Amino acid sequence: MGKDLVGNHIRKLRFNDNEMTQQQLADKVGVTRQTIVALEKGNYSPSLELAFRIARAFGLPLEEVFFYGEDMDQ
Amino acid sequence: MGKDLVGNHIRKLRFNDNEMTQQQLADKVGVTRQTIVALEKGNYSPSLELAFRIARAFGLPLEEVFFYGEDMDQ
DNA sequence: CGACAATGTAAAATAAACTTGACATTGTGT
DNA sequence: ACACAATGTCAAGTTTATTTTACATTGTCG
């Protein structure tokens, strides 16, 4: 809908503890690698459902993976 | 994408403290009333962006308004 | 060098979210 | 009884998320 108000830490999180490839994350949450690429690039924001699945994949609460508005560039 | 794994407390929250009409909430978060109706009925789950705006409208963290999986029927 | 894994990119197609407009129902107040 | 506010519903249309396919780039390892 909106312009670009939702951001995420997916790429960072894939490295930190978790050390996951785009493909592995994609498989784990049940989407294609292209979707992960698009999210990391910030092309669009995911559905709420996918956001939940990704947060789970990292074992984090949703708002530690995705953020809204002001905090955008962190 | 998925079946019906995401639920929400929108309807409850509109009453509790906040006492808001569907139309008022819709205006506040910038969608049409139909969208609110559809969400309350569980027809689909919102975009992540809209989910954030709705949570904000209630002054709550996203995961206190929307929930995933097990907790579905609460 | 040649092979292979991880990533980037891009276009066309499908699915899901959201809008627009219109009408029906229920309850409340006058 | 009439009016009006809040809610429910339905169908057709637009926009955004996601898939599919395909190819290009970089790094590593034999």
JSON list of C-alpha atoms (C1' of nucleotides) in Angstrom, two decimals:
[
{"chain": "A", "resi": 1, "resn": "MET", "atom": "CA", "xyz": [0.00, 0.00, 0.00]},
{"chain": "A", "resi": 2, "resn": "GLY", "atom": "CA", "xyz": [2.24, 2.74, 1.34]},
{"chain": "A", "resi": 3, "resn": "LYS", "atom": "CA", "xyz": [5.58, 4.07, 0.25]},
{"chain": "A", "resi": 4, "resn": "ASP", "atom": "CA", "xyz": [8.39, 2.31, 2.07]},
{"chain": "A", "resi": 5, "resn": "LEU", "atom": "CA", "xyz": [7.75, 2.56, 5.76]},
{"chain": "A", "resi": 6, "resn": "VAL", "atom": "CA", "xyz": [8.59, -0.96, 6.83]},
{"chain": "A", "resi": 7, "resn": "GLY", "atom": "CA", "xyz": [12.16, -2.17, 7.16]},
{"chain": "A", "resi": 8, "resn": "ASN", "atom": "CA", "xyz": [13.81, -5.34, 8.37]},
{"chain": "A", "resi": 9, "resn": "HIS", "atom": "CA", "xyz": [17.01, -6.87, 9.68]},
{"chain": "A", "resi": 10, "resn": "ILE", "atom": "CA", "xyz": [16.79, -10.07, 7.69]},
{"chain": "A", "resi": 11, "resn": "ARG", "atom": "CA", "xyz": [20.16, -9.85, 6.04]},
{"chain": "A", "resi": 12, "resn": "LYS", "atom": "CA", "xyz": [21.92, -9.03, 9.28]},
{"chain": "A", "resi": 13, "resn": "LEU", "atom": "CA", "xyz": [20.13, -11.84, 11.07]},
{"chain": "A", "resi": 14, "resn": "ARG", "atom": "CA", "xyz": [21.00, -14.39, 8.42]},
{"chain": "A", "resi": 15, "resn": "PHE", "atom": "CA", "xyz": [24.62, -13.92, 9.44]},
{"chain": "A", "resi": 16, "resn": "ASN", "atom": "CA", "xyz": [24.81, -13.15, 13.15]},
{"chain": "A", "resi": 17, "resn": "ASP", "atom": "CA", "xyz": [23.90, -16.21, 15.14]},
{"chain": "A", "resi": 18, "resn": "ASN", "atom": "CA", "xyz": [21.97, -17.99, 12.52]},
{"chain": "A", "resi": 19, "resn": "GLU", "atom": "CA", "xyz": [24.26, -18.25, 9.52]},
{"chain": "A", "resi": 20, "resn": "MET", "atom": "CA", "xyz": [21.67, -19.12, 6.94]},
{"chain": "A", "resi": 21, "resn": "THR", "atom": "CA", "xyz": [21.67, -18.86, 3.19]},
{"chain": "A", "resi": 22, "resn": "GLN", "atom": "CA", "xyz": [18.86, -17.10, 1.35]},
{"chain": "A", "resi": 23, "resn": "GLN", "atom": "CA", "xyz": [17.74, -20.45, 0.00]},
{"chain": "A", "resi": 24, "resn": "GLN", "atom": "CA", "xyz": [17.73, -22.06, 3.44]},
{"chain": "A", "resi": 25, "resn": "LEU", "atom": "CA", "xyz": [15.68, -19.26, 4.93]},
{"chain": "A", "resi": 26, "resn": "ALA", "atom": "CA", "xyz": [13.32, -19.38, 1.97]},
{"chain": "A", "resi": 27, "resn": "ASP", "atom": "CA", "xyz": [12.79, -23.12, 2.42]},
{"chain": "A", "resi": 28, "resn": "LYS", "atom": "CA", "xyz": [12.39, -22.77, 6.16]},
{"chain": "A", "resi": 29, "resn": "VAL", "atom": "CA", "xyz": [9.58, -20.23, 5.80]},
{"chain": "A", "resi": 30, "resn": "GLY", "atom": "CA", "xyz": [8.08, -21.70, 2.64]},
{"chain": "A", "resi": 31, "resn": "VAL", "atom": "CA", "xyz": [8.71, -19.06, -0.01]},
{"chain": "A", "resi": 32, "resn": "THR", "atom": "CA", "xyz": [11.06, -18.79, -2.96]},
{"chain": "A", "resi": 33, "resn": "ARG", "atom": "CA", "xyz": [14.52, -17.30, -2.77]},
{"chain": "A", "resi": 34, "resn": "GLN", "atom": "CA", "xyz": [13.33, -14.39, -4.90]},
{"chain": "A", "resi": 35, "resn": "THR", "atom": "CA", "xyz": [11.00, -13.35, -2.15]},
{"chain": "A", "resi": 36, "resn": "ILE", "atom": "CA", "xyz": [13.83, -13.23, 0.37]},
{"chain": "A", "resi": 37, "resn": "VAL", "atom": "CA", "xyz": [15.97, -11.25, -2.05]},
{"chain": "A", "resi": 38, "resn": "ALA", "atom": "CA", "xyz": [13.14, -8.77, -2.59]},
{"chain": "A", "resi": 39, "resn": "LEU", "atom": "CA", "xyz": [12.61, -8.37, 1.15]},
{"chain": "A", "resi": 40, "resn": "GLU", "atom": "CA", "xyz": [16.30, -7.86, 1.89]},
{"chain": "A", "resi": 41, "resn": "LYS", "atom": "CA", "xyz": [16.45, -5.29, -0.88]},
{"chain": "A", "resi": 42, "resn": "GLY", "atom": "CA", "xyz": [13.37, -3.60, 0.53]},
{"chain": "A", "resi": 43, "resn": "ASN", "atom": "CA", "xyz": [11.41, -3.88, -2.69]},
{"chain": "A", "resi": 44, "resn": "TYR", "atom": "CA", "xyz": [8.25, -4.45, -0.72]},
{"chain": "A", "resi": 45, "resn": "SER", "atom": "CA", "xyz": [7.13, -5.52, 2.72]},
{"chain": "A", "resi": 46, "resn": "PRO", "atom": "CA", "xyz": [5.89, -9.05, 3.31]},
{"chain": "A", "resi": 47, "resn": "SER", "atom": "CA", "xyz": [2.45, -10.22, 4.26]},
{"chain": "A", "resi": 48, "resn": "LEU", "atom": "CA", "xyz": [1.89, -10.30, 8.01]},
{"chain": "A", "resi": 49, "resn": "GLU", "atom": "CA", "xyz": [1.81, -14.06, 7.87]},
{"chain": "A", "resi": 50, "resn": "LEU", "atom": "CA", "xyz": [5.19, -14.32, 6.18]},
{"chain": "A", "resi": 51, "resn": "ALA", "atom": "CA", "xyz": [6.60, -11.76, 8.60]},
{"chain": "A", "resi": 52, "resn": "PHE", "atom": "CA", "xyz": [5.57, -14.01, 11.48]},
{"chain": "A", "resi": 53, "resn": "ARG", "atom": "CA", "xyz": [7.13, -17.06, 9.87]},
{"chain": "A", "resi": 54, "resn": "ILE", "atom": "CA", "xyz": [10.42, -15.25, 9.26]},
{"chain": "A", "resi": 55, "resn": "ALA", "atom": "CA", "xyz": [10.54, -13.96, 12.82]},
{"chain": "A", "resi": 56, "resn": "ARG", "atom": "CA", "xyz": [9.99, -17.51, 14.02]},
{"chain": "A", "resi": 57, "resn": "ALA", "atom": "CA", "xyz": [12.74, -18.82, 11.79]},
{"chain": "A", "resi": 58, "resn": "PHE", "atom": "CA", "xyz": [15.09, -16.52, 13.69]},
{"chain": "A", "resi": 59, "resn": "GLY", "atom": "CA", "xyz": [13.51, -17.31, 17.04]},
{"chain": "A", "resi": 60, "resn": "LEU", "atom": "CA", "xyz": [12.73, -13.64, 17.57]},
{"chain": "A", "resi": 61, "resn": "PRO", "atom": "CA", "xyz": [9.62, -11.58, 18.19]},
{"chain": "A", "resi": 62, "resn": "LEU", "atom": "CA", "xyz": [8.32, -9.98, 15.02]},
{"chain": "A", "resi": 63, "resn": "GLU", "atom": "CA", "xyz": [9.22, -6.45, 16.04]},
{"chain": "A", "resi": 64, "resn": "GLU", "atom": "CA", "xyz": [12.86, -7.38, 16.45]},
{"chain": "A", "resi": 65, "resn": "VAL", "atom": "CA", "xyz": [13.02, -8.39, 12.82]},
{"chain": "A", "resi": 66, "resn": "PHE", "atom": "CA", "xyz": [10.65, -5.86, 11.23]},
{"chain": "A", "resi": 67, "resn": "PHE", "atom": "CA", "xyz": [10.22, -2.23, 12.19]},
{"chain": "A", "resi": 68, "resn": "TYR", "atom": "CA", "xyz": [8.00, 0.62, 11.18]},
{"chain": "A", "resi": 69, "resn": "GLY", "atom": "CA", "xyz": [8.56, 4.28, 10.46]},
{"chain": "A", "resi": 70, "resn": "GLU", "atom": "CA", "xyz": [11.13, 6.37, 12.33]},
{"chain": "A", "resi": 71, "resn": "ASP", "atom": "CA", "xyz": [13.51, 3.51, 13.13]},
{"chain": "A", "resi": 72, "resn": "MET", "atom": "CA", "xyz": [13.74, 2.85, 9.39]},
{"chain": "A", "resi": 73, "resn": "ASP", "atom": "CA", "xyz": [17.47, 3.26, 8.99]},
{"chain": "A", "resi": 74, "resn": "GLN", "atom": "CA", "xyz": [18.82, 1.12, 11.78]},
{"chain": "B", "resi": 1, "resn": "MET", "atom": "CA", "xyz": [-0.57, -16.96, 1.10]},
{"chain": "B", "resi": 2, "resn": "GLY", "atom": "CA", "xyz": [-1.36, -19.55, 3.75]},
{"chain": "B", "resi": 3, "resn": "LYS", "atom": "CA", "xyz": [-4.59, -20.92, 5.08]},
{"chain": "B", "resi": 4, "resn": "ASP", "atom": "CA", "xyz": [-5.75, -18.95, 8.09]},
{"chain": "B", "resi": 5, "resn": "LEU", "atom": "CA", "xyz": [-2.94, -18.85, 10.58]},
{"chain": "B", "resi": 6, "resn": "VAL", "atom": "CA", "xyz": [-3.05, -15.23, 11.61]},
{"chain": "B", "resi": 7, "resn": "GLY", "atom": "CA", "xyz": [-5.69, -13.89, 13.96]},
{"chain": "B", "resi": 8, "resn": "ASN", "atom": "CA", "xyz": [-6.32, -10.56, 15.63]},
{"chain": "B", "resi": 9, "resn": "HIS", "atom": "CA", "xyz": [-8.09, -8.83, 18.49]},
{"chain": "B", "resi": 10, "resn": "ILE", "atom": "CA", "xyz": [-9.25, -5.83, 16.52]},
{"chain": "B", "resi": 11, "resn": "ARG", "atom": "CA", "xyz": [-12.92, -6.12, 17.33]},
{"chain": "B", "resi": 12, "resn": "LYS", "atom": "CA", "xyz": [-12.28, -6.58, 21.04]},
{"chain": "B", "resi": 13, "resn": "LEU", "atom": "CA", "xyz": [-9.83, -3.68, 21.06]},
{"chain": "B", "resi": 14, "resn": "ARG", "atom": "CA", "xyz": [-12.24, -1.36, 19.30]},
{"chain": "B", "resi": 15, "resn": "PHE", "atom": "CA", "xyz": [-14.44, -1.63, 22.35]},
{"chain": "B", "resi": 16, "resn": "ASN", "atom": "CA", "xyz": [-12.30, -2.07, 25.48]},
{"chain": "B", "resi": 17, "resn": "ASP", "atom": "CA", "xyz": [-10.47, 1.14, 26.20]},
{"chain": "B", "resi": 18, "resn": "ASN", "atom": "CA", "xyz": [-10.62, 2.61, 22.81]},
{"chain": "B", "resi": 19, "resn": "GLU", "atom": "CA", "xyz": [-14.27, 2.69, 21.84]},
{"chain": "B", "resi": 20, "resn": "MET", "atom": "CA", "xyz": [-13.85, 3.24, 18.13]},
{"chain": "B", "resi": 21, "resn": "THR", "atom": "CA", "xyz": [-16.16, 2.62, 15.23]},
{"chain": "B", "resi": 22, "resn": "GLN", "atom": "CA", "xyz": [-15.02, 0.62, 12.20]},
{"chain": "B", "resi": 23, "resn": "GLN", "atom": "CA", "xyz": [-15.10, 3.80, 10.16]},
{"chain": "B", "resi": 24, "resn": "GLN", "atom": "CA", "xyz": [-13.03, 5.73, 12.70]},
{"chain": "B", "resi": 25, "resn": "LEU", "atom": "CA", "xyz": [-10.39, 3.03, 12.84]},
{"chain": "B", "resi": 26, "resn": "ALA", "atom": "CA", "xyz": [-10.37, 2.80, 9.06]},
{"chain": "B", "resi": 27, "resn": "ASP", "atom": "CA", "xyz": [-9.82, 6.55, 8.76]},
{"chain": "B", "resi": 28, "resn": "LYS", "atom": "CA", "xyz": [-7.17, 6.52, 11.46]},
{"chain": "B", "resi": 29, "resn": "VAL", "atom": "CA", "xyz": [-5.09, 3.91, 9.66]},
{"chain": "B", "resi": 30, "resn": "GLY", "atom": "CA", "xyz": [-5.91, 5.02, 6.14]},
{"chain": "B", "resi": 31, "resn": "VAL", "atom": "CA", "xyz": [-7.95, 2.16, 4.69]},
{"chain": "B", "resi": 32, "resn": "THR", "atom": "CA", "xyz": [-11.61, 1.70, 3.86]},
{"chain": "B", "resi": 33, "resn": "ARG", "atom": "CA", "xyz": [-14.16, 0.34, 6.27]},
{"chain": "B", "resi": 34, "resn": "GLN", "atom": "CA", "xyz": [-14.47, -2.78, 4.13]},
{"chain": "B", "resi": 35, "resn": "THR", "atom": "CA", "xyz": [-10.91, -3.66, 4.93]},
{"chain": "B", "resi": 36, "resn": "ILE", "atom": "CA", "xyz": [-11.57, -3.46, 8.67]},
{"chain": "B", "resi": 37, "resn": "VAL", "atom": "CA", "xyz": [-14.67, -5.59, 8.29]},
{"chain": "B", "resi": 38, "resn": "ALA", "atom": "CA", "xyz": [-12.70, -8.19, 6.34]},
{"chain": "B", "resi": 39, "resn": "LEU", "atom": "CA", "xyz": [-9.96, -8.25, 8.97]},
{"chain": "B", "resi": 40, "resn": "GLU", "atom": "CA", "xyz": [-12.37, -8.58, 11.88]},
{"chain": "B", "resi": 41, "resn": "LYS", "atom": "CA", "xyz": [-14.12, -11.39, 10.06]},
{"chain": "B", "resi": 42, "resn": "GLY", "atom": "CA", "xyz": [-10.78, -13.03, 9.39]},
{"chain": "B", "resi": 43, "resn": "ASN", "atom": "CA", "xyz": [-11.23, -13.09, 5.62]},
{"chain": "B", "resi": 44, "resn": "TYR", "atom": "CA", "xyz": [-7.55, -12.42, 5.16]},
{"chain": "B", "resi": 45, "resn": "SER", "atom": "CA", "xyz": [-4.61, -11.08, 7.09]},
{"chain": "B", "resi": 46, "resn": "PRO", "atom": "CA", "xyz": [-3.37, -7.56, 6.48]},
{"chain": "B", "resi": 47, "resn": "SER", "atom": "CA", "xyz": [-0.11, -6.44, 4.99]},
{"chain": "B", "resi": 48, "resn": "LEU", "atom": "CA", "xyz": [2.65, -6.03, 7.55]},
{"chain": "B", "resi": 49, "resn": "GLU", "atom": "CA", "xyz": [2.51, -2.30, 7.03]},
{"chain": "B", "resi": 50, "resn": "LEU", "atom": "CA", "xyz": [-1.21, -2.09, 7.78]},
{"chain": "B", "resi": 51, "resn": "ALA", "atom": "CA", "xyz": [-0.73, -4.37, 10.78]},
{"chain": "B", "resi": 52, "resn": "PHE", "atom": "CA", "xyz": [1.79, -1.90, 12.19]},
{"chain": "B", "resi": 53, "resn": "ARG", "atom": "CA", "xyz": [-0.55, 1.04, 11.62]},
{"chain": "B", "resi": 54, "resn": "ILE", "atom": "CA", "xyz": [-3.44, -0.72, 13.33]},
{"chain": "B", "resi": 55, "resn": "ALA", "atom": "CA", "xyz": [-1.30, -1.68, 16.32]},
{"chain": "B", "resi": 56, "resn": "ARG", "atom": "CA", "xyz": [-0.24, 1.94, 16.57]},
{"chain": "B", "resi": 57, "resn": "ALA", "atom": "CA", "xyz": [-3.82, 3.12, 16.41]},
{"chain": "B", "resi": 58, "resn": "PHE", "atom": "CA", "xyz": [-4.42, 1.09, 19.57]},
{"chain": "B", "resi": 59, "resn": "GLY", "atom": "CA", "xyz": [-1.13, 2.13, 21.14]},
{"chain": "B", "resi": 60, "resn": "LEU", "atom": "CA", "xyz": [-0.05, -1.50, 21.39]},
{"chain": "B", "resi": 61, "resn": "PRO", "atom": "CA", "xyz": [2.83, -3.60, 20.14]},
{"chain": "B", "resi": 62, "resn": "LEU", "atom": "CA", "xyz": [1.94, -5.51, 17.01]},
{"chain": "B", "resi": 63, "resn": "GLU", "atom": "CA", "xyz": [1.99, -8.89, 18.67]},
{"chain": "B", "resi": 64, "resn": "GLU", "atom": "CA", "xyz": [-0.65, -7.83, 21.17]},
{"chain": "B", "resi": 65, "resn": "VAL", "atom": "CA", "xyz": [-3.06, -7.15, 18.34]},
{"chain": "B", "resi": 66, "resn": "PHE", "atom": "CA", "xyz": [-2.10, -9.89, 15.87]},
{"chain": "B", "resi": 67, "resn": "PHE", "atom": "CA", "xyz": [-1.05, -13.42, 16.67]},
{"chain": "B", "resi": 68, "resn": "TYR", "atom": "CA", "xyz": [0.15, -16.42, 14.78]},
{"chain": "B", "resi": 69, "resn": "GLY", "atom": "CA", "xyz": [-0.66, -20.11, 14.90]},
{"chain": "B", "resi": 70, "resn": "GLU", "atom": "CA", "xyz": [-1.50, -21.93, 18.13]},
{"chain": "B", "resi": 71, "resn": "ASP", "atom": "CA", "xyz": [-3.05, -18.97, 19.94]},
{"chain": "B", "resi": 72, "resn": "MET", "atom": "CA", "xyz": [-5.49, -18.65, 17.05]},
{"chain": "B", "resi": 73, "resn": "ASP", "atom": "CA", "xyz": [-8.73, -19.01, 18.97]},
{"chain": "B", "resi": 74, "resn": "GLN", "atom": "CA", "xyz": [-8.31, -16.57, 21.81]},
{"chain": "C", "resi": 1, "resn": "DC", "atom": "C1'", "xyz": [41.03, -23.67, -15.37]},
{"chain": "C", "resi": 2, "resn": "DG", "atom": "C1'", "xyz": [36.30, -25.78, -14.63]},
{"chain": "C", "resi": 3, "resn": "DA", "atom": "C1'", "xyz": [32.58, -26.71, -11.36]},
{"chain": "C", "resi": 4, "resn": "DC", "atom": "C1'", "xyz": [29.62, -25.36, -8.05]},
{"chain": "C", "resi": 5, "resn": "DA", "atom": "C1'", "xyz": [27.32, -22.52, -4.31]},
{"chain": "C", "resi": 6, "resn": "DA", "atom": "C1'", "xyz": [25.55, -18.08, -3.04]},
{"chain": "C", "resi": 7, "resn": "DT", "atom": "C1'", "xyz": [23.90, -13.97, -4.59]},
{"chain": "C", "resi": 8, "resn": "DG", "atom": "C1'", "xyz": [21.85, -10.26, -7.91]},
{"chain": "C", "resi": 9, "resn": "DT", "atom": "C1'", "xyz": [18.54, -9.02, -11.40]},
{"chain": "C", "resi": 10, "resn": "DA", "atom": "C1'", "xyz": [14.58, -8.89, -14.37]},
{"chain": "C", "resi": 11, "resn": "DA", "atom": "C1'", "xyz": [10.10, -9.89, -16.83]},
{"chain": "C", "resi": 12, "resn": "DA", "atom": "C1'", "xyz": [5.73, -12.15, -17.07]},
{"chain": "C", "resi": 13, "resn": "DA", "atom": "C1'", "xyz": [2.18, -14.61, -14.58]},
{"chain": "C", "resi": 14, "resn": "DT", "atom": "C1'", "xyz": [-0.71, -15.72, -10.53]},
{"chain": "C", "resi": 15, "resn": "DA", "atom": "C1'", "xyz": [-2.53, -14.87, -5.95]},
{"chain": "C", "resi": 16, "resn": "DA", "atom": "C1'", "xyz": [-3.75, -12.11, -2.25]},
{"chain": "C", "resi": 17, "resn": "DA", "atom": "C1'", "xyz": [-4.76, -7.53, -0.22]},
{"chain": "C", "resi": 18, "resn": "DC", "atom": "C1'", "xyz": [-7.37, -3.49, -0.72]},
{"chain": "C", "resi": 19, "resn": "DT", "atom": "C1'", "xyz": [-10.81, -0.21, -3.02]},
{"chain": "C", "resi": 20, "resn": "DT", "atom": "C1'", "xyz": [-15.17, 1.38, -4.89]},
{"chain": "C", "resi": 21, "resn": "DG", "atom": "C1'", "xyz": [-19.91, 1.40, -4.96]},
{"chain": "C", "resi": 22, "resn": "DA", "atom": "C1'", "xyz": [-24.10, -0.23, -3.79]},
{"chain": "C", "resi": 23, "resn": "DC", "atom": "C1'", "xyz": [-27.61, -2.24, -0.91]},
{"chain": "C", "resi": 24, "resn": "DA", "atom": "C1'", "xyz": [-29.48, -4.82, 3.44]},
{"chain": "C", "resi": 25, "resn": "DT", "atom": "C1'", "xyz": [-30.02, -5.23, 8.60]},
{"chain": "C", "resi": 26, "resn": "DT", "atom": "C1'", "xyz": [-30.26, -3.91, 13.25]},
{"chain": "C", "resi": 27, "resn": "DG", "atom": "C1'", "xyz": [-30.66, -0.67, 16.92]},
{"chain": "C", "resi": 28, "resn": "DT", "atom": "C1'", "xyz": [-31.52, 3.93, 18.83]},
{"chain": "C", "resi": 29, "resn": "DG", "atom": "C1'", "xyz": [-33.50, 8.34, 19.11]},
{"chain": "C", "resi": 30, "resn": "DT", "atom": "C1'", "xyz": [-37.17, 11.74, 17.72]},
{"chain": "D", "resi": 1, "resn": "DA", "atom": "C1'", "xyz": [-43.21, 5.74, 11.73]},
{"chain": "D", "resi": 2, "resn": "DC", "atom": "C1'", "xyz": [-39.03, 8.01, 10.07]},
{"chain": "D", "resi": 3, "resn": "DA", "atom": "C1'", "xyz": [-34.18, 9.05, 10.19]},
{"chain": "D", "resi": 4, "resn": "DC", "atom": "C1'", "xyz": [-29.73, 7.98, 11.05]},
{"chain": "D", "resi": 5, "resn": "DA", "atom": "C1'", "xyz": [-25.46, 5.50, 12.68]},
{"chain": "D", "resi": 6, "resn": "DA", "atom": "C1'", "xyz": [-23.05, 1.20, 12.81]},
{"chain": "D", "resi": 7, "resn": "DT", "atom": "C1'", "xyz": [-22.45, -3.01, 10.88]},
{"chain": "D", "resi": 8, "resn": "DG", "atom": "C1'", "xyz": [-22.71, -6.93, 7.26]},
{"chain": "D", "resi": 9, "resn": "DT", "atom": "C1'", "xyz": [-22.29, -8.45, 2.52]},
{"chain": "D", "resi": 10, "resn": "DC", "atom": "C1'", "xyz": [-21.33, -9.00, -2.39]},
{"chain": "D", "resi": 11, "resn": "DA", "atom": "C1'", "xyz": [-19.10, -8.25, -6.88]},
{"chain": "D", "resi": 12, "resn": "DA", "atom": "C1'", "xyz": [-15.84, -6.10, -9.93]},
{"chain": "D", "resi": 13, "resn": "DG", "atom": "C1'", "xyz": [-11.68, -3.64, -10.27]},
{"chain": "D", "resi": 14, "resn": "DT", "atom": "C1'", "xyz": [-6.79, -2.05, -9.01]},
{"chain": "D", "resi": 15, "resn": "DT", "atom": "C1'", "xyz": [-2.50, -2.68, -6.66]},
{"chain": "D", "resi": 16, "resn": "DT", "atom": "C1'", "xyz": [0.93, -5.21, -4.31]},
{"chain": "D", "resi": 17, "resn": "DA", "atom": "C1'", "xyz": [3.08, -9.62, -2.89]},
{"chain": "D", "resi": 18, "resn": "DT", "atom": "C1'", "xyz": [4.83, -13.88, -4.49]},
{"chain": "D", "resi": 19, "resn": "DT", "atom": "C1'", "xyz": [6.10, -17.38, -8.07]},
{"chain": "D", "resi": 20, "resn": "DT", "atom": "C1'", "xyz": [8.38, -19.08, -12.06]},
{"chain": "D", "resi": 21, "resn": "DT", "atom": "C1'", "xyz": [11.96, -19.08, -15.25]},
{"chain": "D", "resi": 22, "resn": "DA", "atom": "C1'", "xyz": [16.08, -17.67, -16.72]},
{"chain": "D", "resi": 23, "resn": "DC", "atom": "C1'", "xyz": [20.56, -15.66, -16.87]},
{"chain": "D", "resi": 24, "resn": "DA", "atom": "C1'", "xyz": [24.75, -12.98, -14.89]},
{"chain": "D", "resi": 25, "resn": "DT", "atom": "C1'", "xyz": [28.39, -12.28, -11.19]},
{"chain": "D", "resi": 26, "resn": "DT", "atom": "C1'", "xyz": [31.50, -13.38, -7.62]},
{"chain": "D", "resi": 27, "resn": "DG", "atom": "C1'", "xyz": [34.09, -16.46, -4.68]},
{"chain": "D", "resi": 28, "resn": "DT", "atom": "C1'", "xyz": [35.90, -20.88, -3.50]},
{"chain": "D", "resi": 29, "resn": "DC", "atom": "C1'", "xyz": [37.59, -25.40, -4.04]},
{"chain": "D", "resi": 30, "resn": "DG", "atom": "C1'", "xyz": [39.14, -29.40, -6.77]}
]
